[in-house]
Amino acid sequence: MKLAVLVLVCAAVAQTRADEKVVLEKKRLLYHASWTSFRGRHFHYFSSSMTWAEAESFCRSIGGNLASVKNSLENTKLLSLIKQKHGPTTSTPTGVPMSPTITLATRSA
C-alpha cells in the first residue's frame, strides 16, 4: 500500500569516500536554485507515490536522511511551501495534505 509521505531530508555534508561523479551529481541536486531556504536549511518539494521505506531510500540516494520538523514555525513554513508548489489540498487534522503524495527534501546550509 502506498502512503502519503512527508519526507524531510537532511543532506550529508561531506562524502569523503564516495565516487567523485556521484558526489557531484548529488551536489547538483542538493544545491539547485529551486530549493527554498529557511533558517539555515533548504527545502525542495517532490511529488511521488512511495512507501515510507521507499521515501527513505530516495532521500539516501540524494545524499540525505529522513528528519522531522523542528518547531511550529518551521511547520508553518513547510505547509506554506506545500500549498505554494502543490496547490489547494484536503488536509488531515495535523495539516498534512492527504493526496497526492508529498515529499519534501531538506539539507543543512
GROMACS .gro file of C-alpha atoms in nm:
model
  109
    1MET     CA    1   0.000   0.000   0.000
    2LYS     CA    2   0.134   0.342  -0.097
    3LEU     CA    3   0.108   0.612   0.169
    4ALA     CA    4   0.123   0.988   0.161
    5VAL     CA    5   0.467   1.069   0.294
    6LEU     CA    6   0.607   1.397   0.416
    7VAL     CA    7   0.978   1.347   0.392
    8LEU     CA    8   1.241   1.581   0.517
    9VAL     CA    9   1.590   1.505   0.410
   10CYS     CA   10   1.898   1.633   0.588
   11ALA     CA   11   2.175   1.610   0.333
   12ALA     CA   12   2.512   1.475   0.420
   13VAL     CA   13   2.771   1.750   0.448
   14ALA     CA   14   3.068   1.558   0.312
   15GLN     CA   15   3.128   1.227   0.144
   16THR     CA   16   3.498   1.160   0.159
   17ARG     CA   17   3.494   0.807   0.020
   18ALA     CA   18   3.227   0.845  -0.250
   19ASP     CA   19   3.295   0.837  -0.620
   20GLU     CA   20   3.356   1.195  -0.741
   21LYS     CA   21   3.092   1.176  -1.015
   22VAL     CA   22   2.826   1.055  -0.770
   23VAL     CA   23   2.917   1.333  -0.525
   24LEU     CA   24   2.893   1.596  -0.799
   25GLU     CA   25   2.553   1.462  -0.910
   26LYS     CA   26   2.421   1.471  -0.552
   27LYS     CA   27   2.553   1.823  -0.501
   28ARG     CA   28   2.387   1.932  -0.826
   29LEU     CA   29   2.052   1.809  -0.696
   30LEU     CA   30   2.100   1.933  -0.341
   31TYR     CA   31   2.220   2.281  -0.432
   32HIS     CA   32   1.978   2.352  -0.717
   33ALA     CA   33   1.832   2.704  -0.726
   34SER     CA   34   1.475   2.574  -0.693
   35TRP     CA   35   1.530   2.488  -0.324
   36THR     CA   36   1.364   2.714  -0.065
   37SER     CA   37   1.586   2.844   0.218
   38PHE     CA   38   1.460   2.879   0.574
   39ARG     CA   39   1.668   2.926   0.890
   40GLY     CA   40   1.982   2.763   0.756
   41ARG     CA   41   1.800   2.470   0.597
   42HIS     CA   42   1.696   2.427   0.235
   43PHE     CA   43   1.376   2.255   0.126
   44HIS     CA   44   1.255   2.114  -0.203
   45TYR     CA   45   0.915   1.972  -0.298
   46PHE     CA   46   0.889   1.634  -0.470
   47SER     CA   47   0.557   1.471  -0.559
   48SER     CA   48   0.562   1.095  -0.598
   49SER     CA   49   0.389   0.785  -0.469
   50MET     CA   50   0.610   0.580  -0.238
   51THR     CA   51   0.608   0.392   0.089
   52TRP     CA   52   0.799   0.526   0.390
   53ALA     CA   53   1.085   0.282   0.318
   54GLU     CA   54   1.097   0.391  -0.047
   55ALA     CA   55   1.098   0.757   0.061
   56GLU     CA   56   1.386   0.689   0.298
   57SER     CA   57   1.577   0.512   0.021
   58PHE     CA   58   1.513   0.804  -0.215
   59CYS     CA   59   1.640   1.051   0.045
   60ARG     CA   60   1.956   0.849   0.092
   61SER     CA   61   2.005   0.826  -0.284
   62ILE     CA   62   2.038   1.206  -0.297
   63GLY     CA   63   2.279   1.210  -0.005
   64GLY     CA   64   2.042   1.268   0.285
   65ASN     CA   65   1.844   1.109   0.566
   66LEU     CA   66   1.488   1.133   0.691
   67ALA     CA   67   1.436   1.405   0.950
   68SER     CA   68   1.148   1.578   1.129
   69VAL     CA   69   1.006   1.927   1.155
   70LYS     CA   70   1.194   2.107   1.432
   71ASN     CA   71   0.931   2.356   1.554
   72SER     CA   72   0.593   2.514   1.479
   73LEU     CA   73   0.746   2.800   1.278
   74GLU     CA   74   0.923   2.551   1.052
   75ASN     CA   75   0.599   2.351   1.024
   76THR     CA   76   0.413   2.663   0.911
   77LYS     CA   77   0.683   2.738   0.652
   78LEU     CA   78   0.672   2.382   0.516
   79LEU     CA   79   0.293   2.382   0.491
   80SER     CA   80   0.319   2.711   0.302
   81LEU     CA   81   0.574   2.557   0.065
   82ILE     CA   82   0.346   2.257   0.006
   83LYS     CA   83   0.049   2.483  -0.072
   84GLN     CA   84   0.263   2.702  -0.299
   85LYS     CA   85   0.400   2.409  -0.501
   86HIS     CA   86   0.107   2.169  -0.480
   87GLY     CA   87  -0.197   2.394  -0.467
   88PRO     CA   88  -0.507   2.352  -0.251
   89THR     CA   89  -0.549   2.014  -0.082
   90THR     CA   90  -0.774   1.842   0.166
   91SER     CA   91  -0.589   1.828   0.497
   92THR     CA   92  -0.590   1.589   0.787
   93PRO     CA   93  -0.626   1.729   1.142
   94THR     CA   94  -0.246   1.756   1.155
   95GLY     CA   95  -0.244   1.973   0.842
   96VAL     CA   96  -0.063   1.723   0.621
   97PRO     CA   97  -0.221   1.705   0.274
   98MET     CA   98  -0.389   1.371   0.207
   99SER     CA   99  -0.347   1.345  -0.170
  100PRO     CA  100  -0.133   1.311  -0.373
  101THR     CA  101   0.189   1.212  -0.203
  102ILE     CA  102   0.407   1.499  -0.085
  103THR     CA  103   0.780   1.460  -0.045
  104LEU     CA  104   0.990   1.744   0.091
  105ALA     CA  105   1.365   1.724   0.098
  106THR     CA  106   1.590   1.945   0.304
  107ARG     CA  107   1.958   1.994   0.365
  108SER     CA  108   2.152   2.195   0.619
  109ALA     CA  109   2.339   2.502   0.499
   0.00000   0.00000   0.00000
